CSV table of C-alpha atoms (C1' of nucleotides) in Angstrom, one decimal:
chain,number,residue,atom,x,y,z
A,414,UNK,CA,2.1,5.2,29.3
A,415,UNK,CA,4.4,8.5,28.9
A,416,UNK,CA,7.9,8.6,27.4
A,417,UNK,CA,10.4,8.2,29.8
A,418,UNK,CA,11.9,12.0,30.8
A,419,UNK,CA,15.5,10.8,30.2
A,420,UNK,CA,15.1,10.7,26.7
A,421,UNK,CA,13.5,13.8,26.3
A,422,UNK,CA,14.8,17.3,26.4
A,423,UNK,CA,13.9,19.2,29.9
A,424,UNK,CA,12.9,22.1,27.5
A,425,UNK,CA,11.4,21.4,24.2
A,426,UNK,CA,14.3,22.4,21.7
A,427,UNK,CA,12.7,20.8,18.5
A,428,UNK,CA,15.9,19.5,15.9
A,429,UNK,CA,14.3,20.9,12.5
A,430,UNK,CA,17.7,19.9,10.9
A,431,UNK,CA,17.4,15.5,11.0
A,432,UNK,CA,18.3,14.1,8.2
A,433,UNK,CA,15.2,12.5,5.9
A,434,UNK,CA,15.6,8.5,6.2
A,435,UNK,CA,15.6,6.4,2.7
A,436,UNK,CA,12.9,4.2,3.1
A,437,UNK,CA,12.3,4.2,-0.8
A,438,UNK,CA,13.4,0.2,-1.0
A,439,UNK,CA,10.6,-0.5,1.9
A,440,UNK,CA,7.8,1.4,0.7
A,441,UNK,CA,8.1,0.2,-2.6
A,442,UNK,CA,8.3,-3.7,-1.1
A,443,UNK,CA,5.6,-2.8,1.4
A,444,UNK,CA,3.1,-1.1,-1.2
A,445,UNK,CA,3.5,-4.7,-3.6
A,446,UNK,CA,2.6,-6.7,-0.5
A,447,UNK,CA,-0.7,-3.7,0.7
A,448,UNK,CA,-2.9,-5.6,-1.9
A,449,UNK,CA,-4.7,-8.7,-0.7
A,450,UNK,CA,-4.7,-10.2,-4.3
A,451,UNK,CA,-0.4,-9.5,-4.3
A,452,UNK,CA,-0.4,-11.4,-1.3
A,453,UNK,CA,-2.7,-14.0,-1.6
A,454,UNK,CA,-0.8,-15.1,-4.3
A,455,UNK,CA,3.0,-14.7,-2.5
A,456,UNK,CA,1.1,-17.4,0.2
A,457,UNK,CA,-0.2,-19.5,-2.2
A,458,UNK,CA,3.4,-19.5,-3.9
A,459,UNK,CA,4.8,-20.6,-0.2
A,460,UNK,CA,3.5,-24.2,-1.2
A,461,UNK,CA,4.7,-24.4,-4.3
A,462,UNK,CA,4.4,-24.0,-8.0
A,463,UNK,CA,1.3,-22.9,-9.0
A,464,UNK,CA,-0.5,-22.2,-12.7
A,465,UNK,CA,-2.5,-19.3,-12.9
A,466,UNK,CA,-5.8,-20.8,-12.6
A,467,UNK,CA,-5.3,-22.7,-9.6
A,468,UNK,CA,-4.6,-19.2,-7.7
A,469,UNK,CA,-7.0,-17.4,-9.5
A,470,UNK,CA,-9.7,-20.1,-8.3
A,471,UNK,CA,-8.3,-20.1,-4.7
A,472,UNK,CA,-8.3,-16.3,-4.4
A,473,UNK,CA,-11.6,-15.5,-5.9
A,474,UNK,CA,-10.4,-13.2,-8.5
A,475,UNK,CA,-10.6,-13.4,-12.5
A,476,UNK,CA,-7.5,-14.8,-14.4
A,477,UNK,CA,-6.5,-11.8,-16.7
A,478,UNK,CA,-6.8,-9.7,-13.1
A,479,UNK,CA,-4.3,-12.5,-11.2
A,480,UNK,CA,-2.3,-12.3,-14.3
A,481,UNK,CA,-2.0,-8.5,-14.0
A,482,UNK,CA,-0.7,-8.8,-10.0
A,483,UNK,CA,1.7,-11.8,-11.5
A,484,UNK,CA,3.3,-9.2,-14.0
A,485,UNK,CA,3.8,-6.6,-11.0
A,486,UNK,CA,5.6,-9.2,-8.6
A,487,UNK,CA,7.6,-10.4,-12.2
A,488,UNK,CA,8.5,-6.9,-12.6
A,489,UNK,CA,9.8,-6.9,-8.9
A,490,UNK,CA,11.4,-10.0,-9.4
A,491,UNK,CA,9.6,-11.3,-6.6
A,492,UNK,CA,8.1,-14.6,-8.8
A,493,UNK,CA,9.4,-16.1,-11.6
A,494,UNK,CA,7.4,-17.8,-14.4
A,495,UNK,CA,7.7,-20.9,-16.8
A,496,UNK,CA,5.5,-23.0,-18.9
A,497,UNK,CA,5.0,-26.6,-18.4
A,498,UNK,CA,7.0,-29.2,-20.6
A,499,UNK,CA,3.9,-31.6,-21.2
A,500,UNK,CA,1.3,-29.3,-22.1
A,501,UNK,CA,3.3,-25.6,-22.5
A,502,UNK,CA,0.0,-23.8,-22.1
A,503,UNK,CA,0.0,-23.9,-18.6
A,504,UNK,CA,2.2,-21.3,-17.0
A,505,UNK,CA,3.7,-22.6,-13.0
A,506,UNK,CA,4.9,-19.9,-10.8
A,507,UNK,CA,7.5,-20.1,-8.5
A,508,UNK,CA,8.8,-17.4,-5.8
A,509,UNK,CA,12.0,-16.1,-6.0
A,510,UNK,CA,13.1,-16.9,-2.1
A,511,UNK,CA,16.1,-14.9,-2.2
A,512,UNK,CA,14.2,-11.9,-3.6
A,513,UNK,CA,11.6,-13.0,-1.1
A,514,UNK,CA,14.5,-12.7,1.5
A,515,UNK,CA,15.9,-9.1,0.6
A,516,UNK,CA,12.2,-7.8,0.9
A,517,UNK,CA,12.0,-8.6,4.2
A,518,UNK,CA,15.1,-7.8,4.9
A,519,UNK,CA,14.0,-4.3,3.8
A,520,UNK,CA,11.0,-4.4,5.7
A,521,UNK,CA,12.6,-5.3,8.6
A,522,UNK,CA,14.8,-2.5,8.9
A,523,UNK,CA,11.6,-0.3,9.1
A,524,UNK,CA,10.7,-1.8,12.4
A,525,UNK,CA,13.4,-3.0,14.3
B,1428,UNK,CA,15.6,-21.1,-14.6
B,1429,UNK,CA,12.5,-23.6,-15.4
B,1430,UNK,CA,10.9,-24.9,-12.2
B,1431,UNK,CA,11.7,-28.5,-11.5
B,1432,UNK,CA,9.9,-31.0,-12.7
B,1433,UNK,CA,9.7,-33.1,-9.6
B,1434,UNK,CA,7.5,-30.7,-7.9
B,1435,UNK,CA,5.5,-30.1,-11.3
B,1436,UNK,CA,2.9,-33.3,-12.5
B,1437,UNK,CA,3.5,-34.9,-15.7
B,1438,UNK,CA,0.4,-34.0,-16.9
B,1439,UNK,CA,-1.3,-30.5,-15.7
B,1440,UNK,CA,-4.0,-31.2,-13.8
B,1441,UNK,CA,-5.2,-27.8,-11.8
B,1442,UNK,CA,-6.4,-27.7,-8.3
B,1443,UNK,CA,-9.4,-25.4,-8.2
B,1444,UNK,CA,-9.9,-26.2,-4.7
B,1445,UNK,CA,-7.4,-24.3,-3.2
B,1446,UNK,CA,-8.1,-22.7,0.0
B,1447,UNK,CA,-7.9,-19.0,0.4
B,1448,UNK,CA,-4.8,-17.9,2.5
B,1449,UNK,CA,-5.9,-15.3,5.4
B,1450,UNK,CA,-3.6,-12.6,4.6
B,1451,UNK,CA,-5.7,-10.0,6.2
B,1452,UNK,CA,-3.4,-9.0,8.9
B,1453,UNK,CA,-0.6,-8.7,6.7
B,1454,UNK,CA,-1.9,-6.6,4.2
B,1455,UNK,CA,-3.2,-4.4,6.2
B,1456,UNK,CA,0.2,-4.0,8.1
B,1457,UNK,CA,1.6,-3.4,4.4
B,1458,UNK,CA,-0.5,-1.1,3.2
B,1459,UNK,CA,0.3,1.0,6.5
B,1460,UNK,CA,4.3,1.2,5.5
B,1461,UNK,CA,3.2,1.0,2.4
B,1462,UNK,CA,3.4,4.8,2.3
B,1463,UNK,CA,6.3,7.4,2.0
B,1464,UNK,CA,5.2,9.5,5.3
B,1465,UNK,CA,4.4,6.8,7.4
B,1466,UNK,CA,7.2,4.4,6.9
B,1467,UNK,CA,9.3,7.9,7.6
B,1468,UNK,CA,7.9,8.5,10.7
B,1469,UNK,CA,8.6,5.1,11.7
B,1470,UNK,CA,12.0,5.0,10.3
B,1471,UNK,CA,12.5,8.2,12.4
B,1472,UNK,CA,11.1,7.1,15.5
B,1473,UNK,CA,13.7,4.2,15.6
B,1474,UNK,CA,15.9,6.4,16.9
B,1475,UNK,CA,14.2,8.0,19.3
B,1476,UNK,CA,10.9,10.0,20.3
B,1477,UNK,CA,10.4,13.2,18.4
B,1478,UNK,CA,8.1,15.9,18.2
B,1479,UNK,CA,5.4,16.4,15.1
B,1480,UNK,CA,7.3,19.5,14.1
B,1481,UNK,CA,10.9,17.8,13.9
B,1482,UNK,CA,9.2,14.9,11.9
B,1483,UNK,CA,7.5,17.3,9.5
B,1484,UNK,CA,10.4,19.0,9.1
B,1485,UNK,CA,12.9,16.1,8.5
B,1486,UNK,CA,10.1,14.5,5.9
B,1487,UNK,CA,9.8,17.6,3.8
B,1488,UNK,CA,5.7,17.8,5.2
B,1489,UNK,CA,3.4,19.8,6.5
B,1490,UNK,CA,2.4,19.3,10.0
B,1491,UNK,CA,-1.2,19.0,9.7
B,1492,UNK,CA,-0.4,16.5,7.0
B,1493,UNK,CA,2.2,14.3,9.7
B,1494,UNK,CA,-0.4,14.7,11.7
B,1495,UNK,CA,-3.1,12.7,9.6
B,1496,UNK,CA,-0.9,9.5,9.3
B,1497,UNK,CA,0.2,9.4,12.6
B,1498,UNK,CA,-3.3,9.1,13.9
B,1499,UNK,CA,-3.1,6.2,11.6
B,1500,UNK,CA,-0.2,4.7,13.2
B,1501,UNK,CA,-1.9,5.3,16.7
B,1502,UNK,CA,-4.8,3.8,15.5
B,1503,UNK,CA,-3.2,0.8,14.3
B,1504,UNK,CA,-1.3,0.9,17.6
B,1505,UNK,CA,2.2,1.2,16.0
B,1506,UNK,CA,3.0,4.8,17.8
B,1507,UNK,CA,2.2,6.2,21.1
B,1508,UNK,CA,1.8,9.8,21.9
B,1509,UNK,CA,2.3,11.9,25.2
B,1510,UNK,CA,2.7,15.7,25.8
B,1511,UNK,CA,6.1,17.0,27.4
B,1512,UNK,CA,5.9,17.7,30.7
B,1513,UNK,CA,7.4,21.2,31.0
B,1514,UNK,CA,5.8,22.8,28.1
B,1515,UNK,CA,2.3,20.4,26.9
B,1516,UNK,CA,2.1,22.0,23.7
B,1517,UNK,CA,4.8,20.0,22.5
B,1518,UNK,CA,3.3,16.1,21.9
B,1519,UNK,CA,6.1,13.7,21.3
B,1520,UNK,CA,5.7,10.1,20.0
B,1521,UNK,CA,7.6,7.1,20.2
B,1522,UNK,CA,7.3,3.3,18.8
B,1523,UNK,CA,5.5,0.6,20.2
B,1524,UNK,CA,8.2,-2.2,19.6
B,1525,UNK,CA,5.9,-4.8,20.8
B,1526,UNK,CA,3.1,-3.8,18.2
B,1527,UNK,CA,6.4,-2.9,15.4
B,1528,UNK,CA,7.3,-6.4,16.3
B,1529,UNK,CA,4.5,-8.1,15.9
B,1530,UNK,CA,3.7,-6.4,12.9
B,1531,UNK,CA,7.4,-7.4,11.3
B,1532,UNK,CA,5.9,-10.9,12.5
B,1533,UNK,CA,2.9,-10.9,10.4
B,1534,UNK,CA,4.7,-9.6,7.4
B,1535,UNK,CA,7.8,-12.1,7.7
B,1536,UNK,CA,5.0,-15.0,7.3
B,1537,UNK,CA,4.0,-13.5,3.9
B,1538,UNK,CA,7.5,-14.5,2.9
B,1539,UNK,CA,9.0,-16.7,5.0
C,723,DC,C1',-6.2,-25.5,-40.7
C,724,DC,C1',-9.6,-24.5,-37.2
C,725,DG,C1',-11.5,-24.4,-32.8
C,726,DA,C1',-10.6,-24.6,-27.9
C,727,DT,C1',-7.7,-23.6,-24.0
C,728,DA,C1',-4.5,-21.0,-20.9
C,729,DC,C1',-2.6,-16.9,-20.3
C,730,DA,C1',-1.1,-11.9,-21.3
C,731,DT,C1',-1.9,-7.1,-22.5
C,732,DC,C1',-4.2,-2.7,-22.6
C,733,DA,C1',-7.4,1.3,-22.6
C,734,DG,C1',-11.2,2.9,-19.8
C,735,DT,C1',-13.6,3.4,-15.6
C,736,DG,C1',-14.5,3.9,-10.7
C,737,DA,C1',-13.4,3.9,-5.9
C,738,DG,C1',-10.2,4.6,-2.4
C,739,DC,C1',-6.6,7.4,-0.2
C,740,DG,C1',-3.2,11.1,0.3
C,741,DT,C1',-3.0,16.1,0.3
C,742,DT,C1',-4.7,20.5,1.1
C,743,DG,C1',-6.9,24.5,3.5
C,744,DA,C1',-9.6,26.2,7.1
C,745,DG,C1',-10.7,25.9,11.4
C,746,DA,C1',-10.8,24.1,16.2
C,747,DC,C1',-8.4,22.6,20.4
C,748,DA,C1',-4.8,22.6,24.1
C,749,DC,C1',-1.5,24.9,26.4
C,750,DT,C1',1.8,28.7,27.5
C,751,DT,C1',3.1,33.4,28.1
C,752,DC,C1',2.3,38.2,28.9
D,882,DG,C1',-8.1,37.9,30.0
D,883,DA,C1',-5.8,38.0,25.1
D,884,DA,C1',-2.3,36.7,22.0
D,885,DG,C1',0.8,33.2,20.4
D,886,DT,C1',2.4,28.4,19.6
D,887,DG,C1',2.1,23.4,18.6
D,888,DT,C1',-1.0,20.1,17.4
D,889,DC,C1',-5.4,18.0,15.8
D,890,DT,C1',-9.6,17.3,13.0
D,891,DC,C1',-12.3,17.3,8.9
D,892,DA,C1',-14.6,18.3,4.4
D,893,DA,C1',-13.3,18.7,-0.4
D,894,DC,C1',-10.3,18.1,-4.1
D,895,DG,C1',-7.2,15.4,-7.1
D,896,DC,C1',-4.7,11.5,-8.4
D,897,DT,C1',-3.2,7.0,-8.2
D,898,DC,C1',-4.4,2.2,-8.8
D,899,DA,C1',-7.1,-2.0,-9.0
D,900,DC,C1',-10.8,-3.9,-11.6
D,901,DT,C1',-13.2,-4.7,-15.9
D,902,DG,C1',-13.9,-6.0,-20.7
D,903,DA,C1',-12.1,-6.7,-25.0
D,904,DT,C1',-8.5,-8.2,-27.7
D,905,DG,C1',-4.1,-10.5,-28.6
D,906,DT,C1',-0.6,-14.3,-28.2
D,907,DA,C1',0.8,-19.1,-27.6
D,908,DT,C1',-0.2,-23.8,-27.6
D,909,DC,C1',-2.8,-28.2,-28.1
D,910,DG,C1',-6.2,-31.4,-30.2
D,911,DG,C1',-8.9,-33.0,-34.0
DNA sequence: CCGATACATCAGTGAGCGTTGAGACACTTC
DNA sequence: GAAGTGTCTCAACGCTCACTGATGTATCGG
């Protein structure tokens, strides 16, 4: 259960000079996914399209407040959003896999 | 840049049945790196174990501060902590890959 | 044109969380 | 023993952010 002496010092000589890491990307990827209502809907978009309604019904949550979650992951790029050709009311959303992809990329490099 | 219409019905017709995803573990996980200091520590620890005084001092934080969130960490089970043997006022920490791992796990199947 | 529907936007509010400061604890050295 | 060092804990403050309610926009049906 204790770190293994050979990677530590025999005499504590603390390094007050390392460098700060960039973990900028990550935190700002990892803060959009820290809200259950963010992620909710990033699972629900794993299925498939979805209109606003659908995922506001299956998460529990008011539309206008699922709407407000939808503009944040827009903003990030994370989901993309167009209307649907029969009846253009109805707004599908669809995940952006590749932005998907480079988030947890990002995330990644935090833990391995 | 409009979703395709194969996956989309002619006519909208909303499923309000939709069941909740469990994203529970996940977001929690998140909302841990979701966080400058923490996801620093970890970052740092990648490379090795390190001392709460060399973290504080590579983040640009106060140790008391470090200190807080890497109780966090150890609560979550992300970090272990044990005192150098020559001199035990000196408490170094080091990753749990396992628990990193398994946390990069849960996160990947936001997004996967 | 008018009402209804689906969604978006925004100011205001409240709760949660990160930071701070003071103090306590553990350990070493003299 | 006492003083010094490294770390930990915790109440209190402050600020960010998610939720709410109201309103606005876009579209369809009659």
């Amino acid at each position: 259960m204790s770190i293994s002496e050979r990677v530590l010092p025999v005499l504590p000589d603390p390094r007050l000079d390392l460098p700060a890491p960039d973990v900028a990307a990550a935190v700002a990827a990892a803060a959009l996914l820290g809200d259950p209502t963010r992620a909710g809907i990033l699972a629900l978009l794993a299925g498939g399209p979805h209109c606003v309604c659908e995922m506001a019904a299956a998460l529990g949550e008011r539309q206008n407040n699922v709407s407000n979650h939808l503009a944040r992951l827009r903003d990030a790029g994370l989901v993309r959003a167009s209307r649907h050709r029969a009846d253009a009311r109805w707004v599908f959303y669809e995940r952006d896999e590749a932005a998907c992809a480079a988030v947890a990329r990002s995330l990644e490099g935090l833990l391995r």
